[in-house]
CSV table of C-alpha atoms and ligand atoms in Angstrom, one decimal:
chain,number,residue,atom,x,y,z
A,1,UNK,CA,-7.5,-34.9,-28.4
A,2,UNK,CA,-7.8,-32.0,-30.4
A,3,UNK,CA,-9.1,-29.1,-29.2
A,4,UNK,CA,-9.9,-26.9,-31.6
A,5,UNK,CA,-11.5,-29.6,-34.3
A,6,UNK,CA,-13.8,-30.9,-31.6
A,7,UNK,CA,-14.7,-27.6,-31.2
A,8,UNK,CA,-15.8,-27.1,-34.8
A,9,UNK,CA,-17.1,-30.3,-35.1
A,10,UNK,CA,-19.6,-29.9,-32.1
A,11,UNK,CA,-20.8,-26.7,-33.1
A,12,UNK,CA,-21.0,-26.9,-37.4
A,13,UNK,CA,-25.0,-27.2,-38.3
A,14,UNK,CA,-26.3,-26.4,-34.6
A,15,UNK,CA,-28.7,-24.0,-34.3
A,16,UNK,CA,-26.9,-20.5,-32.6
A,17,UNK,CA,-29.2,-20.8,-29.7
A,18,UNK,CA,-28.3,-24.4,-28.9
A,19,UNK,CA,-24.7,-24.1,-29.1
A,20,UNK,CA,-24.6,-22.7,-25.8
A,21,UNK,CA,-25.9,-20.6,-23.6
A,22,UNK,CA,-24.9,-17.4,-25.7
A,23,UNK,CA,-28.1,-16.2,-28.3
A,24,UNK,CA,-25.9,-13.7,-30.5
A,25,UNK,CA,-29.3,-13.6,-32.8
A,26,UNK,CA,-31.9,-13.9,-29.9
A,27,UNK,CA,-30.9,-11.0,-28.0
A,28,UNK,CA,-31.1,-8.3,-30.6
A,29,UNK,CA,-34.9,-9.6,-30.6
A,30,UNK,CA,-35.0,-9.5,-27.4
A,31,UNK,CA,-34.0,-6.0,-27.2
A,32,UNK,CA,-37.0,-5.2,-29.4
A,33,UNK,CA,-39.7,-7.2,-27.9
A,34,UNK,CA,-38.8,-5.7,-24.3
A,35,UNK,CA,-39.0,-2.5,-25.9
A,36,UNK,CA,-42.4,-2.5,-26.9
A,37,UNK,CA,-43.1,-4.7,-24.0
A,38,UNK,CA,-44.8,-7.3,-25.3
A,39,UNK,CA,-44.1,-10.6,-24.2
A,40,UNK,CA,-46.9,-12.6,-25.3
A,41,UNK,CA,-47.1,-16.7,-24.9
A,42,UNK,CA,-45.4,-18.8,-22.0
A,43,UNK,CA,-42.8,-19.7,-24.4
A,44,UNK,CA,-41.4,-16.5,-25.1
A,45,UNK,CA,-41.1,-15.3,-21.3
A,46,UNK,CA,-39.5,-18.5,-20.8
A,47,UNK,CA,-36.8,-17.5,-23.5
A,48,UNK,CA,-36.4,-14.2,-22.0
A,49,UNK,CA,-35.5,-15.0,-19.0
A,50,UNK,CA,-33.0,-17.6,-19.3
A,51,UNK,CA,-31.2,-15.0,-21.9
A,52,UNK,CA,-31.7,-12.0,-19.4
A,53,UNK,CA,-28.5,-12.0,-17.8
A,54,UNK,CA,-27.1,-11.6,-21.7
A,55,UNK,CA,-29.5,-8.4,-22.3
A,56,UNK,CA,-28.9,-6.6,-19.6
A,57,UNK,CA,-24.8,-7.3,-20.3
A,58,UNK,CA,-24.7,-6.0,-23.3
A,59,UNK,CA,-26.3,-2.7,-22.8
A,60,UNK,CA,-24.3,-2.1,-19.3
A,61,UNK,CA,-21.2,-3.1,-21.9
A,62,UNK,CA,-22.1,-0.5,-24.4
A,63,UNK,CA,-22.9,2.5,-21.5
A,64,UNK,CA,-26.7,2.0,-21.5
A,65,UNK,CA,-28.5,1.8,-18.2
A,66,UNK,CA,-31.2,-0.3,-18.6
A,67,UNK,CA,-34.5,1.6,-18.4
A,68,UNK,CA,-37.2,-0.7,-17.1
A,69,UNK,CA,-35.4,-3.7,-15.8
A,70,UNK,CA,-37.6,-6.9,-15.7
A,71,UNK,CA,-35.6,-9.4,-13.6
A,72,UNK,CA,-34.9,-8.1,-10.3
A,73,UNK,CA,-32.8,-10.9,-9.4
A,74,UNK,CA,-29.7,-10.3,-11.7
A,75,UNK,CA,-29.8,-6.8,-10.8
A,76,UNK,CA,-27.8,-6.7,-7.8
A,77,UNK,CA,-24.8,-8.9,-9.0
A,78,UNK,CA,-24.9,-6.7,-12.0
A,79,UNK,CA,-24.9,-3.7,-10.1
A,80,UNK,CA,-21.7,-5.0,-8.2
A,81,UNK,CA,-20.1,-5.6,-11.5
A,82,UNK,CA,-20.8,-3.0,-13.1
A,83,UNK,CA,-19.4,-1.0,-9.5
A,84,UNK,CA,-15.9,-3.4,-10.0
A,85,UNK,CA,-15.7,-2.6,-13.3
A,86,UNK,CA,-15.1,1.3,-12.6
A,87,UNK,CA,-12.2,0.2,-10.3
A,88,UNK,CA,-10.7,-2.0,-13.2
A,89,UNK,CA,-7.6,-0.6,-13.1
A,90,UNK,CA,-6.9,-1.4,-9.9
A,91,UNK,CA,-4.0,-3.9,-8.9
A,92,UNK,CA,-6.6,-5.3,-5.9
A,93,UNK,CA,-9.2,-6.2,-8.7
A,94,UNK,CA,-10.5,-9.5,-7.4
A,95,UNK,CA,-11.3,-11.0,-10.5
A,96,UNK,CA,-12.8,-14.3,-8.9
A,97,UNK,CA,-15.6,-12.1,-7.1
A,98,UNK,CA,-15.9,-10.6,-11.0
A,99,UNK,CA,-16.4,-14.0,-12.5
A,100,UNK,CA,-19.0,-14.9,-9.9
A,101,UNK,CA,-20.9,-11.6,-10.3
A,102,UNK,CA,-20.9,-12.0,-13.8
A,103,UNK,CA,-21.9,-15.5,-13.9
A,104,UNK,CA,-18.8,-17.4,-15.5
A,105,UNK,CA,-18.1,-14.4,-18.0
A,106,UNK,CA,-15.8,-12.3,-16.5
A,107,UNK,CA,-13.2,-12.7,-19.7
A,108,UNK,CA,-16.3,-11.9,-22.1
A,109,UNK,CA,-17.6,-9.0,-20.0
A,110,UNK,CA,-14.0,-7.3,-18.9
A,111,UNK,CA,-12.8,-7.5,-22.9
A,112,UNK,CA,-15.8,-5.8,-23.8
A,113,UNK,CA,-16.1,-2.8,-20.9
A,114,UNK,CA,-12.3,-2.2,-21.9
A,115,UNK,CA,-12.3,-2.3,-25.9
A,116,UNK,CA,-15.6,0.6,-25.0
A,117,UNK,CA,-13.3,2.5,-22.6
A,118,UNK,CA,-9.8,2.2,-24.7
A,119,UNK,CA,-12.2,4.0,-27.6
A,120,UNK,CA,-11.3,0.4,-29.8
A,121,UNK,CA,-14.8,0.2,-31.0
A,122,UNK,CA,-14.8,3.4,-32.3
A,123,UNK,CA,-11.9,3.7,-33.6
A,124,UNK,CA,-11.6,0.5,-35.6
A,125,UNK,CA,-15.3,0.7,-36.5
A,126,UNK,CA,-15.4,-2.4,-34.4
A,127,UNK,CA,-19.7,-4.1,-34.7
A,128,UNK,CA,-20.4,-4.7,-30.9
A,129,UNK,CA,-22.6,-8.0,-31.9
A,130,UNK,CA,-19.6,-9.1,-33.8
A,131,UNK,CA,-17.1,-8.4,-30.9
A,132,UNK,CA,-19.2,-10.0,-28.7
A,133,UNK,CA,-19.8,-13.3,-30.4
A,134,UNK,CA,-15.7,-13.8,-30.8
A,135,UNK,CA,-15.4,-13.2,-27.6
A,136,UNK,CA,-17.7,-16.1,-26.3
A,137,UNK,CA,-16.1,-18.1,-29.1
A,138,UNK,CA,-13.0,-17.3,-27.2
A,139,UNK,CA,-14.2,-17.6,-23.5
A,140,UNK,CA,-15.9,-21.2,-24.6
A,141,UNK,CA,-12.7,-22.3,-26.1
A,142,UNK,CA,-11.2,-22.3,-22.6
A,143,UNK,CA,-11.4,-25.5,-20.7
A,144,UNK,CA,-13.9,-24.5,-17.4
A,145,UNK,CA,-12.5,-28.1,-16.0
A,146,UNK,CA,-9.2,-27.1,-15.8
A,147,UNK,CA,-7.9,-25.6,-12.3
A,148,UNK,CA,-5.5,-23.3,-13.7
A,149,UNK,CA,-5.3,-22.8,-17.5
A,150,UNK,CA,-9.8,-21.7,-17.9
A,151,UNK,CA,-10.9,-18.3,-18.8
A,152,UNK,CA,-10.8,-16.4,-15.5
A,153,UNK,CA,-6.8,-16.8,-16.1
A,154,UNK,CA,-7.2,-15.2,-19.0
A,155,UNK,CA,-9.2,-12.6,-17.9
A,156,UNK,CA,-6.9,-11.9,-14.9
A,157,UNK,CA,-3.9,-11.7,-17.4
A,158,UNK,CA,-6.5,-9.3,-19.3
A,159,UNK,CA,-7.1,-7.2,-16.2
A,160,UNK,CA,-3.4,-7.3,-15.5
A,161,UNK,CA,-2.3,-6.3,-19.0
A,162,UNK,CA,-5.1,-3.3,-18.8
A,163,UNK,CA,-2.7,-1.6,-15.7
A,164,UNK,CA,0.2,-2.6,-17.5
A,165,UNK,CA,-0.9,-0.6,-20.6
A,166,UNK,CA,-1.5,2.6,-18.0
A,167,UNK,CA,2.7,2.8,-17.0
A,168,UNK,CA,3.1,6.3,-17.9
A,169,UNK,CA,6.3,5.4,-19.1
A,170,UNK,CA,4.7,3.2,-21.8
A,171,UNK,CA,1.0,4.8,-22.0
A,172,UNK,CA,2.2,7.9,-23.6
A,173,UNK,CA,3.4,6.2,-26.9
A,174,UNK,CA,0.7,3.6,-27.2
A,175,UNK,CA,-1.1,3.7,-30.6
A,176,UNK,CA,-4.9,2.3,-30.6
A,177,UNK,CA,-3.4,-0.4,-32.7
A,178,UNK,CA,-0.9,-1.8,-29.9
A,179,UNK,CA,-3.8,-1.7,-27.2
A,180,UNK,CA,-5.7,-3.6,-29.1
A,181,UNK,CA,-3.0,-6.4,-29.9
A,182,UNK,CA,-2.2,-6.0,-26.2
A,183,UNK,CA,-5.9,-7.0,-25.1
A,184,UNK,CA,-6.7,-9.5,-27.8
A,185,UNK,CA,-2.9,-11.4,-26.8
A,186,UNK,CA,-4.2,-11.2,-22.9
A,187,UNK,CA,-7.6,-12.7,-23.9
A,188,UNK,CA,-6.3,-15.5,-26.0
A,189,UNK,CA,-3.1,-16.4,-24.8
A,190,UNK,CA,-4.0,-19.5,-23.5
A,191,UNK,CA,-7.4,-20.5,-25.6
A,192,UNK,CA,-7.8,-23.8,-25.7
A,193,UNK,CA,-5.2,-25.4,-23.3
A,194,UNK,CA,-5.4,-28.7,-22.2
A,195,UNK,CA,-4.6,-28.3,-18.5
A,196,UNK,CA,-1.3,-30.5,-19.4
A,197,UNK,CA,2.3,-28.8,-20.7
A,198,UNK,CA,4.2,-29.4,-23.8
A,199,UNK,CA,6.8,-32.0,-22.6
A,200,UNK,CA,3.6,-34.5,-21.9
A,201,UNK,CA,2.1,-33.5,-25.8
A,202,UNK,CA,5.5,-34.8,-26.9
A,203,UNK,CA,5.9,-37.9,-25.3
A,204,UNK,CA,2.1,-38.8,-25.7
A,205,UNK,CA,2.8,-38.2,-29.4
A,206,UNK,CA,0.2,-35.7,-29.3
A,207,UNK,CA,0.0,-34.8,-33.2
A,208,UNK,CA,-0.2,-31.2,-32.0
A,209,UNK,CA,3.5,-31.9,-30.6
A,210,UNK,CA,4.2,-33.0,-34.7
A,211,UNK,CA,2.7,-30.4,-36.2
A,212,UNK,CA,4.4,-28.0,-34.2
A,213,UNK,CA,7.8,-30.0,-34.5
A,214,UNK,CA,7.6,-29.7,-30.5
A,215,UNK,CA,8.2,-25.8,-30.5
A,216,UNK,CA,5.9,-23.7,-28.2
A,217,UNK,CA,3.5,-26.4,-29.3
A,218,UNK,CA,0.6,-25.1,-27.1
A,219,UNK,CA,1.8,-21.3,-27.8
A,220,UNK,CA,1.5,-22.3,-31.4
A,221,UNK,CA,-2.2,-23.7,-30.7
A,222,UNK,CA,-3.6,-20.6,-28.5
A,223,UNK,CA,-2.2,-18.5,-31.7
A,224,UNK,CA,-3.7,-20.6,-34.8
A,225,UNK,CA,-7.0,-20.9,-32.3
A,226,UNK,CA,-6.9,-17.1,-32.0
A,227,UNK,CA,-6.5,-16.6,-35.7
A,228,UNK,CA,-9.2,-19.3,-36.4
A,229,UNK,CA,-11.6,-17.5,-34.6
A,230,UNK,CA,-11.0,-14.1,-35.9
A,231,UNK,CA,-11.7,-14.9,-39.2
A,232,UNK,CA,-14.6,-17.4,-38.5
A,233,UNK,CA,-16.2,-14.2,-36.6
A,234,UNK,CA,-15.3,-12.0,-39.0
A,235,UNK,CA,-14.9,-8.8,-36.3
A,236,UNK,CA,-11.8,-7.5,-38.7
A,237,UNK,CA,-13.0,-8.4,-41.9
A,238,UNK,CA,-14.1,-5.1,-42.8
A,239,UNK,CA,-10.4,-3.5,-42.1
A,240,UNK,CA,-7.6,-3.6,-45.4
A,241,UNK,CA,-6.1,-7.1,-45.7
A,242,UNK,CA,-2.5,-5.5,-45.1
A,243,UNK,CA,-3.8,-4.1,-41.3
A,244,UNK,CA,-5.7,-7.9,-40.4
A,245,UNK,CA,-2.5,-10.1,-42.3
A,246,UNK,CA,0.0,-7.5,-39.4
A,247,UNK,CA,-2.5,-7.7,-36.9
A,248,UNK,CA,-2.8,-11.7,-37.2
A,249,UNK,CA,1.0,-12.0,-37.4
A,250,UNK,CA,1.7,-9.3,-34.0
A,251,UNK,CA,-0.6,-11.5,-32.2
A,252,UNK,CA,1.6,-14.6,-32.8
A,253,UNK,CA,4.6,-12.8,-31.8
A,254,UNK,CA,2.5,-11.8,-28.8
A,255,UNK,CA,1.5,-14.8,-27.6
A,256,UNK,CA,4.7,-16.9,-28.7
A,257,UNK,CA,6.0,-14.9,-26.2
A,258,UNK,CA,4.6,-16.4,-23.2
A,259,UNK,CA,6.4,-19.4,-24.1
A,260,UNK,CA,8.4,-19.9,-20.8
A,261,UNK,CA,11.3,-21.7,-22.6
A,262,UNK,CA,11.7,-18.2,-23.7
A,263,UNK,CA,12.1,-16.5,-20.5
A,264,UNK,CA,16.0,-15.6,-20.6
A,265,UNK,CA,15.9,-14.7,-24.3
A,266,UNK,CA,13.9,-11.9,-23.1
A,267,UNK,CA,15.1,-11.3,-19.5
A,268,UNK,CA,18.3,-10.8,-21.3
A,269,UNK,CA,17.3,-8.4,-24.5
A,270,UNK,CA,15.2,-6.5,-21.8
A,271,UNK,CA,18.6,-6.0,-19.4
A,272,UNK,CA,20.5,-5.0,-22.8
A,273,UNK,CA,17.8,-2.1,-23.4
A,274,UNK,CA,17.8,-1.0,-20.1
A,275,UNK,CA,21.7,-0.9,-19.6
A,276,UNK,CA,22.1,0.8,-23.2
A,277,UNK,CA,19.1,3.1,-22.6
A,278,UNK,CA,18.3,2.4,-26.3
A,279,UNK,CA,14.6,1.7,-26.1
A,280,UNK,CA,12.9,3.9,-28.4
A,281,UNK,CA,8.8,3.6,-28.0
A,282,UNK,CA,8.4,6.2,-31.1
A,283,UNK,CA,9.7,2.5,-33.6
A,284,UNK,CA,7.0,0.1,-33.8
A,285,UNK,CA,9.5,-2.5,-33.0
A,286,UNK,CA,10.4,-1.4,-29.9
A,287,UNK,CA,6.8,-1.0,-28.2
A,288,UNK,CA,6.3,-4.4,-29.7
A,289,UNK,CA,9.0,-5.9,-27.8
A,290,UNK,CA,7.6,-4.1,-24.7
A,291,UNK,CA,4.0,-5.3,-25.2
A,292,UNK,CA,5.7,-9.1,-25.1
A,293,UNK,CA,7.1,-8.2,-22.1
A,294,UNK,CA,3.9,-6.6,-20.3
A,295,UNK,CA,2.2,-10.2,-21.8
A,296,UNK,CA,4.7,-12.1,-20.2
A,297,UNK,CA,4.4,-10.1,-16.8
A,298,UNK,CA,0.5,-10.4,-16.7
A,299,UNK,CA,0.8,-14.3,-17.4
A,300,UNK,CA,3.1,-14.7,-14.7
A,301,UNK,CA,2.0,-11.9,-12.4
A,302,UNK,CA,0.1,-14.2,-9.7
A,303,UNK,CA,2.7,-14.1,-7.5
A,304,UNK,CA,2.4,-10.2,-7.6
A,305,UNK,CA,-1.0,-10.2,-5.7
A,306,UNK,CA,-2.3,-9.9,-2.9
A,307,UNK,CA,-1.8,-13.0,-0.7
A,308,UNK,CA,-5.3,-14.4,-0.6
A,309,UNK,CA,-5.6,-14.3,-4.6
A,310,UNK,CA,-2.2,-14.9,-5.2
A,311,UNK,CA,-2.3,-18.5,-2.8
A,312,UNK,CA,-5.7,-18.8,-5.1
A,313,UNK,CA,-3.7,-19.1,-8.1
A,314,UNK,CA,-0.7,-20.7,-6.7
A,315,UNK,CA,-3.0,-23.3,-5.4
A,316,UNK,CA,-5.0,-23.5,-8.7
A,317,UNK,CA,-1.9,-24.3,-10.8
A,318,UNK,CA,-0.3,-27.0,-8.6
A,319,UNK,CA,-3.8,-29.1,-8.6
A,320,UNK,CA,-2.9,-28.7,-12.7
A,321,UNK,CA,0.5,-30.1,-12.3
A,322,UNK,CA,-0.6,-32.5,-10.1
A,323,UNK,CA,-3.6,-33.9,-11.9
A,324,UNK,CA,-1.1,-34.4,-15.0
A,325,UNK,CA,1.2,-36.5,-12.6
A,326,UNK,CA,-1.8,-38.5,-11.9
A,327,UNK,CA,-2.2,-38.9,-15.2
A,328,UNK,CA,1.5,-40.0,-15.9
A,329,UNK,CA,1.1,-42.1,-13.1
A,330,UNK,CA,-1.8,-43.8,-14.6
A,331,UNK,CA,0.1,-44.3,-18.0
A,332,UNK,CA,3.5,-45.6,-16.6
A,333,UNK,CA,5.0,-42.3,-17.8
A,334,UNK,CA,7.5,-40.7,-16.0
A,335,UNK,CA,6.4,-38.3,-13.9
A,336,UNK,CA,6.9,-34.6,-14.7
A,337,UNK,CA,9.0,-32.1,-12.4
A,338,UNK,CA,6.4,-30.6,-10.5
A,339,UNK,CA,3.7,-32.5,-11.0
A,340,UNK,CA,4.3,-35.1,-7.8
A,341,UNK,CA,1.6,-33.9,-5.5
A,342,UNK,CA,4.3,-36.6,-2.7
A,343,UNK,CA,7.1,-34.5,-3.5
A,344,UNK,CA,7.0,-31.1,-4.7
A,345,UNK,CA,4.4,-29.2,-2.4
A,346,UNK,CA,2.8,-25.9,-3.3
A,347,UNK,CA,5.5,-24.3,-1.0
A,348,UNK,CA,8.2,-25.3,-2.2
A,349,UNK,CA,7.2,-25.0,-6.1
A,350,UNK,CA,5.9,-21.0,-5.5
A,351,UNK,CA,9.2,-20.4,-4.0
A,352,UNK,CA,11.6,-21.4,-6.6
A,353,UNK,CA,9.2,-20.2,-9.5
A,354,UNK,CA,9.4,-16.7,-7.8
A,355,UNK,CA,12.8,-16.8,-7.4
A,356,UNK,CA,14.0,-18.1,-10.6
A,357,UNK,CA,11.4,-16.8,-12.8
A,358,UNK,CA,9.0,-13.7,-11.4
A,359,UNK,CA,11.5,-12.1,-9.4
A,360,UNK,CA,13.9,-11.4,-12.4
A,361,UNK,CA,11.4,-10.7,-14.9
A,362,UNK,CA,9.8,-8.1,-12.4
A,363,UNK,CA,12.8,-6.4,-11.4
A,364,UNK,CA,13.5,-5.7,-14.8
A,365,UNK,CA,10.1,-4.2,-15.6
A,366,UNK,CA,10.2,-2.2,-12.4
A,367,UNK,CA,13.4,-0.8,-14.0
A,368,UNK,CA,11.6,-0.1,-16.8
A,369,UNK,CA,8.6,1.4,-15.3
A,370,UNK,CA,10.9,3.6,-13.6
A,371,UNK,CA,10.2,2.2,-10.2
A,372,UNK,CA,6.3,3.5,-10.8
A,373,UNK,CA,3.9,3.1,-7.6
A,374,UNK,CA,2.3,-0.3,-9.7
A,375,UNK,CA,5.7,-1.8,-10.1
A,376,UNK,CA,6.9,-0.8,-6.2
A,377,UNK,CA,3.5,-2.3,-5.0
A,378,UNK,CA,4.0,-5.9,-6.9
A,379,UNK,CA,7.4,-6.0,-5.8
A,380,UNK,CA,6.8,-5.5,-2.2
A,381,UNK,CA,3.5,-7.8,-2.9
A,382,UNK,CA,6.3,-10.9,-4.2
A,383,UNK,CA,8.2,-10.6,-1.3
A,384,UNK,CA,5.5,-10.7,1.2
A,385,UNK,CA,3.9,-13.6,-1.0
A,386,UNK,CA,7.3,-15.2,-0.4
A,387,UNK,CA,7.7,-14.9,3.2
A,388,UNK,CA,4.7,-16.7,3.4
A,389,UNK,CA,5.2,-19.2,1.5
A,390,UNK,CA,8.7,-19.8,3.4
A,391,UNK,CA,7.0,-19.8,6.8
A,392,UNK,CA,4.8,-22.4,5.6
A,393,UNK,CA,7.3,-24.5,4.2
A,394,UNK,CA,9.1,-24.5,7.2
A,395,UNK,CA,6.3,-25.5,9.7
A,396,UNK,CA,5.4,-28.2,7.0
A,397,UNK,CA,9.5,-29.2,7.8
A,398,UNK,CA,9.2,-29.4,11.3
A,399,UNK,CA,5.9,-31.3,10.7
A,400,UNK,CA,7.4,-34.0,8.4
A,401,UNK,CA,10.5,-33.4,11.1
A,402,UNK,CA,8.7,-34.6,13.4
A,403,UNK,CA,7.3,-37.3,12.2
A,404,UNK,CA,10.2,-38.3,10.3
A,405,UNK,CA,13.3,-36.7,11.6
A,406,UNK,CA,14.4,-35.5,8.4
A,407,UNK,CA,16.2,-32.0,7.9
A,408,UNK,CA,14.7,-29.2,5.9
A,409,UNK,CA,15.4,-29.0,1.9
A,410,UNK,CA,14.8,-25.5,0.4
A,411,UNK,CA,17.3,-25.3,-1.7
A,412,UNK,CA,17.2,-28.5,-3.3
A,413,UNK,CA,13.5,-27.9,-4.0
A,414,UNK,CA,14.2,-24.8,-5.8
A,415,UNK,CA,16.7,-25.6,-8.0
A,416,UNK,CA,14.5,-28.4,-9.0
A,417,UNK,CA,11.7,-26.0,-9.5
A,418,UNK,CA,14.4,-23.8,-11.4
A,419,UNK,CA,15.1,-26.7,-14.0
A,420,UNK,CA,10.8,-27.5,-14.1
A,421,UNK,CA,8.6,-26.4,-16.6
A,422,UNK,CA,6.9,-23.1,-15.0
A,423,UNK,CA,3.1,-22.0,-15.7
B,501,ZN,ZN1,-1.2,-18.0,-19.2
């Protein structure tokens, strides 16, 4: 397997318009033809409206309200997006109900609407068609068959980022240049993955796993993906080659961060500049280590929602874990921690990766928000979430107790969660 070749290789030579279902060059015609309302054989009304959805997108994206809409049947879905996109700051944002509204591009659509409102196109003299066509490249690059790890987890990590980026304690200092980094991180963070983690590349002998001399080996991918597709696109080419080389490189120290191998070299430099009150958002290098942590927050922030998204997600990544034990099973590998859909339940895994991993993390950047109304809401979101999740592992106890007489086993199940390899 490799992602991002087969990716090349399917689409070098193909006409734009077969490549998918995204016609960059099409839909600038379009926009013409509708405008002077001709539509003149079979053919060509057959074109439009299969790329309709795409026309009408792009000019709710840039703030235009379509004039004389032709295709009535779009127009309600696209009214409720365009509705849930005004609440988009908003920690309730149901980003499922987005991706449905929006037909499967909810990361394409959300990146868009927030580049217009965080002023990026206009500051960074930013070409909309541009913008838009590297952000299909990325949306496609995400695998739709994969439960967990697909583009509507990016675009929730997007979306989570966005409110992130609105602390006041952090918002204030923010130049155009981090939000942009912040979004583009959020967006790509996971481009790309295979729906299986890093200790599987390594035994497989995955040559991603060599190349990266087994170090954040995926991280590494989403990154060199990310920086693939910016230049392929070109949306920065027009900016001095000092400003793309820094941008390219943030992004890497961005998304390296998610690596959650990393989790406690951060926890730890975070409690450091929190107990020495040393943070200092005026230095570059201190909102950068602040934008890794808001990345790291809005990757792992599921457990922070409300309870029927959150047992979405939570649901979502163990059919991953599970479907790679499956496939260890299949190839007489040892089955990874987690990934034993007869032992480790969704229960029990949610509650050790909250306790171990969320609950830490999101203390600290409560601390740091200064207890904001966000941060108070997550946290009181978490333990709900958890209280949950403990009553249903206990009826699933006195279940299996039932049946089998055997005693209940929290706290073995979360340390072995703690030592597991989390989302
Ligand atoms: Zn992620």
């Amino acid at each position: 397997l490799c992602f991002r070749d087969v990716r090349l290789r399917g689409q070098t030579g193909v006409p734009a318009e077969r490549r998918g279902s995204y016609p960059f060059i099409d839909f600038r015609l379009l926009n013409n033809t509708t405008h002077s309302g001709e539509i003149g054989t079979k053919k060509k009304v057959k074109r439009l409206l299969s790329f309709q959805r795409y026309f009408h997108a792009s000019r709710l994206l840039r703030g235009i309200i379509p004039q004389a809409p032709l295709h009535l049947l779009d127009e309600d879905y696209l009214g409720q997006a365009r509705h849930m996109l005004s609440k988009v700051g908003m920690w309730d944002f149901d980003i499922f109900l987005f991706d449905r509204l929006t037909n499967g591009n909810s990361l394409v659509t959300l990146l868009c609407h927030l580049f217009n409102t965080h002023g990026l196109i206009h500051h960074f003299k930013l070409d909309m068609v541009t913008l838009h066509r590297f952000l299909v490249m990325v949306q496609e690059d995400y695998h739709g068959q994969n439960p967990y790890h697909n583009a509507v987890h990016a675009a929730d990590v997007t979306q989570a980022m966005h409110c992130y980026l609105k602390e006041p304690k952090l918002a204030s200092f923010l130049t155009p240049l981090d939000i942009m980094l912040g979004l583009l991180a959020a967006a790509a963070h996971d481009v790309d993955h295979p729906g299986v983690n890093q200790p599987f590349l390594i035994k497989t002998n995955h040559h991603l796993a060599n190349l990266y001399q087994n170090m954040s080996v995926l991280e590494n991918h989403h990154w060199r993906s990310t920086i693939g597709m910016l230049r392929e696109s070109r949306l920065l080419a027009h900016l001095p080659k000092e400003m793309t080389q820094d941008i390219e490189q943030q992004l890497g120290s961005l998304i390296l961060a998610t690596d959650i191998n990393r989790q406690n070299e951060f926890l730890t430099r975070l409690k450091t500049h929190l107990h020495n009150k040393d943070l200092r958002l005026e230095d570059a290098h201190d909102r950068h280590f602040m934008l890794q942590i808001a990345l790291k927050c809005a990757d792992i922030c599921n457990p922070c929602r409300i309870w029927e998204m959150s047992k979405q997600w939570s649901e979502r990544v163990c059919e991953e874990f599970y479907r790679q034990g499956d496939l260890e099973q299949k190839f007489e590998l040892e089955i990874s921690p987690l990934c034993n859909q007869q032992k480790d339940s969704i229960p029990s895994i949610q509650i050790g990766f909250m306790t171990y991993i969320v609950e830490p993390l999101f203390r600290e950047w409560a601390r740091f928000t200064g207890n904001s109304s966000l941060s108070e809401n997550m946290l009181s979101h978490l333990a709900h979430n958890k209280a949950q999740w403990k009553s249903l592992l206990s009826k699933q106890h006195r279940r299996k107790g039932s049946t089998d007489h055997g005693g209940p086993g929290t706290e073995k199940e979360e340390q072995t969660v703690a030592e597991g390899d989390a989302p």
